[in-house]
Amino acid sequence: MDDDKTPEAVQEADTAYDALRALAHLTRATHPAPVVYRILGNLKNLGHFLPQISDQLAQGLVKSLEEYDVTEDQGKDPAESIMQAGEHLARAAELAEQLGEELAKAQEAIAAQGYRTPGDRRRESDDA
């Protein structure tokens, strides 16, 4: 791999990390249910994409043993490390699926909520 060029997959993972980090900051504020509903609508998709990504990464690691001259420090067998990584990625995929299901349930729980701002309430009082 050319050290001057970051692979596109790494760039996209960096972008996803940055987006989640920004969202962690932005969700400190109070948001009404319809806004949270929209946020959850996007986040629940993590449960769909992360298992696929985990599986593909595990498969790619196995294939890398055939396509590259894979080495590992201290004489350890790279195939053993890849097998261990695959087991962890499989478990991560299961947990991500659960994450997506729980986020979908949270979204469903608030689906019927609406809200009025303090300004809306004042206008309604003035109109009454």
GROMACS .gro file of C-alpha atoms in nm:
model
  128
    1MET     CA    1   0.000   0.000   0.000
    2ASP     CA    2   0.124   0.347  -0.090
    3ASP     CA    3   0.167   0.544   0.235
    4ASP     CA    4   0.070   0.867   0.058
    5LYS     CA    5  -0.280   0.745  -0.031
    6THR     CA    6  -0.537   0.662   0.235
    7PRO     CA    7  -0.775   0.393   0.107
    8GLU     CA    8  -1.125   0.521   0.034
    9ALA     CA    9  -1.278   0.278   0.286
   10VAL     CA   10  -1.061   0.431   0.560
   11GLN     CA   11  -1.160   0.781   0.450
   12GLU     CA   12  -1.529   0.687   0.469
   13ALA     CA   13  -1.482   0.530   0.813
   14ASP     CA   14  -1.312   0.853   0.924
   15THR     CA   15  -1.609   1.053   0.790
   16ALA     CA   16  -1.856   0.826   0.972
   17TYR     CA   17  -1.659   0.867   1.294
   18ASP     CA   18  -1.658   1.245   1.255
   19ALA     CA   19  -2.034   1.247   1.192
   20LEU     CA   20  -2.105   1.034   1.499
   21ARG     CA   21  -1.874   1.248   1.710
   22ALA     CA   22  -2.057   1.563   1.595
   23LEU     CA   23  -2.392   1.397   1.663
   24ALA     CA   24  -2.278   1.306   2.015
   25HIS     CA   25  -2.212   1.676   2.072
   26LEU     CA   26  -2.534   1.796   1.908
   27THR     CA   27  -2.760   1.558   2.099
   28ARG     CA   28  -2.667   1.719   2.429
   29ALA     CA   29  -2.942   1.968   2.349
   30THR     CA   30  -3.309   1.900   2.409
   31HIS     CA   31  -3.492   1.778   2.099
   32PRO     CA   32  -3.864   1.705   2.066
   33ALA     CA   33  -3.983   1.362   1.958
   34PRO     CA   34  -4.030   1.441   1.587
   35VAL     CA   35  -3.666   1.551   1.563
   36VAL     CA   36  -3.545   1.250   1.762
   37TYR     CA   37  -3.762   1.029   1.539
   38ARG     CA   38  -3.573   1.152   1.233
   39ILE     CA   39  -3.236   1.104   1.403
   40LEU     CA   40  -3.330   0.751   1.507
   41GLY     CA   41  -3.449   0.680   1.153
   42ASN     CA   42  -3.095   0.727   1.031
   43LEU     CA   43  -2.917   0.568   1.326
   44LYS     CA   44  -3.120   0.247   1.314
   45ASN     CA   45  -2.961   0.183   0.976
   46LEU     CA   46  -2.636   0.119   1.160
   47GLY     CA   47  -2.798  -0.211   1.255
   48HIS     CA   48  -2.839  -0.293   0.887
   49PHE     CA   49  -2.503  -0.177   0.757
   50LEU     CA   50  -2.265  -0.273   1.037
   51PRO     CA   51  -2.334  -0.648   1.009
   52GLN     CA   52  -2.271  -0.633   0.634
   53ILE     CA   53  -1.956  -0.428   0.685
   54SER     CA   54  -1.832  -0.664   0.960
   55ASP     CA   55  -1.891  -0.971   0.742
   56GLN     CA   56  -1.718  -0.814   0.443
   57LEU     CA   57  -1.421  -0.707   0.654
   58ALA     CA   58  -1.386  -1.059   0.792
   59GLN     CA   59  -1.402  -1.209   0.442
   60GLY     CA   60  -1.150  -0.954   0.317
   61LEU     CA   61  -0.908  -1.042   0.593
   62VAL     CA   62  -0.925  -1.410   0.498
   63LYS     CA   63  -0.867  -1.326   0.131
   64SER     CA   64  -0.578  -1.098   0.225
   65LEU     CA   65  -0.381  -1.406   0.331
   66GLU     CA   66  -0.388  -1.521  -0.032
   67GLU     CA   67  -0.337  -1.183  -0.198
   68TYR     CA   68  -0.067  -1.031   0.024
   69ASP     CA   69   0.243  -1.142   0.203
   70VAL     CA   70   0.090  -1.097   0.548
   71THR     CA   71   0.334  -1.087   0.838
   72GLU     CA   72   0.293  -1.051   1.211
   73ASP     CA   73   0.527  -0.955   1.492
   74GLN     CA   74   0.685  -1.209   1.725
   75GLY     CA   75   0.636  -1.501   1.488
   76LYS     CA   76   0.262  -1.522   1.549
   77ASP     CA   77   0.049  -1.687   1.279
   78PRO     CA   78  -0.147  -1.420   1.086
   79ALA     CA   79  -0.418  -1.676   1.003
   80GLU     CA   80  -0.483  -1.727   1.375
   81SER     CA   81  -0.517  -1.352   1.433
   82ILE     CA   82  -0.751  -1.321   1.136
   83MET     CA   83  -0.964  -1.607   1.269
   84GLN     CA   84  -0.989  -1.430   1.606
   85ALA     CA   85  -1.076  -1.102   1.438
   86GLY     CA   86  -1.346  -1.283   1.236
   87GLU     CA   87  -1.501  -1.420   1.556
   88HIS     CA   88  -1.509  -1.072   1.709
   89LEU     CA   89  -1.652  -0.922   1.390
   90ALA     CA   90  -1.927  -1.188   1.386
   91ARG     CA   91  -2.020  -1.099   1.745
   92ALA     CA   92  -2.010  -0.728   1.659
   93ALA     CA   93  -2.246  -0.796   1.369
   94GLU     CA   94  -2.493  -0.966   1.604
   95LEU     CA   95  -2.478  -0.679   1.849
   96ALA     CA   96  -2.516  -0.422   1.571
   97GLU     CA   97  -2.828  -0.602   1.452
   98GLN     CA   98  -2.967  -0.580   1.806
   99LEU     CA   99  -2.870  -0.212   1.816
  100GLY     CA  100  -3.065  -0.144   1.499
  101GLU     CA  101  -3.370  -0.329   1.633
  102GLU     CA  102  -3.366  -0.134   1.959
  103LEU     CA  103  -3.326   0.199   1.781
  104ALA     CA  104  -3.620   0.108   1.556
  105LYS     CA  105  -3.830   0.025   1.864
  106ALA     CA  106  -3.736   0.358   2.022
  107GLN     CA  107  -3.838   0.533   1.703
  108GLU     CA  108  -4.171   0.348   1.696
  109ALA     CA  109  -4.239   0.442   2.058
  110ILE     CA  110  -4.236   0.816   1.978
  111ALA     CA  111  -4.384   0.798   1.627
  112ALA     CA  112  -4.717   0.960   1.725
  113GLN     CA  113  -4.573   1.257   1.914
  114GLY     CA  114  -4.586   1.617   1.801
  115TYR     CA  115  -4.490   1.940   1.977
  116ARG     CA  116  -4.551   2.311   2.006
  117THR     CA  117  -4.280   2.563   2.079
  118PRO     CA  118  -4.320   2.814   2.363
  119GLY     CA  119  -4.390   3.076   2.093
  120ASP     CA  120  -4.670   2.860   1.951
  121ARG     CA  121  -4.828   2.830   2.296
  122ARG     CA  122  -4.811   3.207   2.351
  123ARG     CA  123  -4.977   3.274   2.017
  124GLU     CA  124  -5.249   3.020   2.099
  125SER     CA  125  -5.310   3.194   2.434
  126ASP     CA  126  -5.324   3.533   2.268
  127ASP     CA  127  -5.571   3.404   2.008
  128ALA     CA  128  -5.800   3.253   2.274
   0.00000   0.00000   0.00000
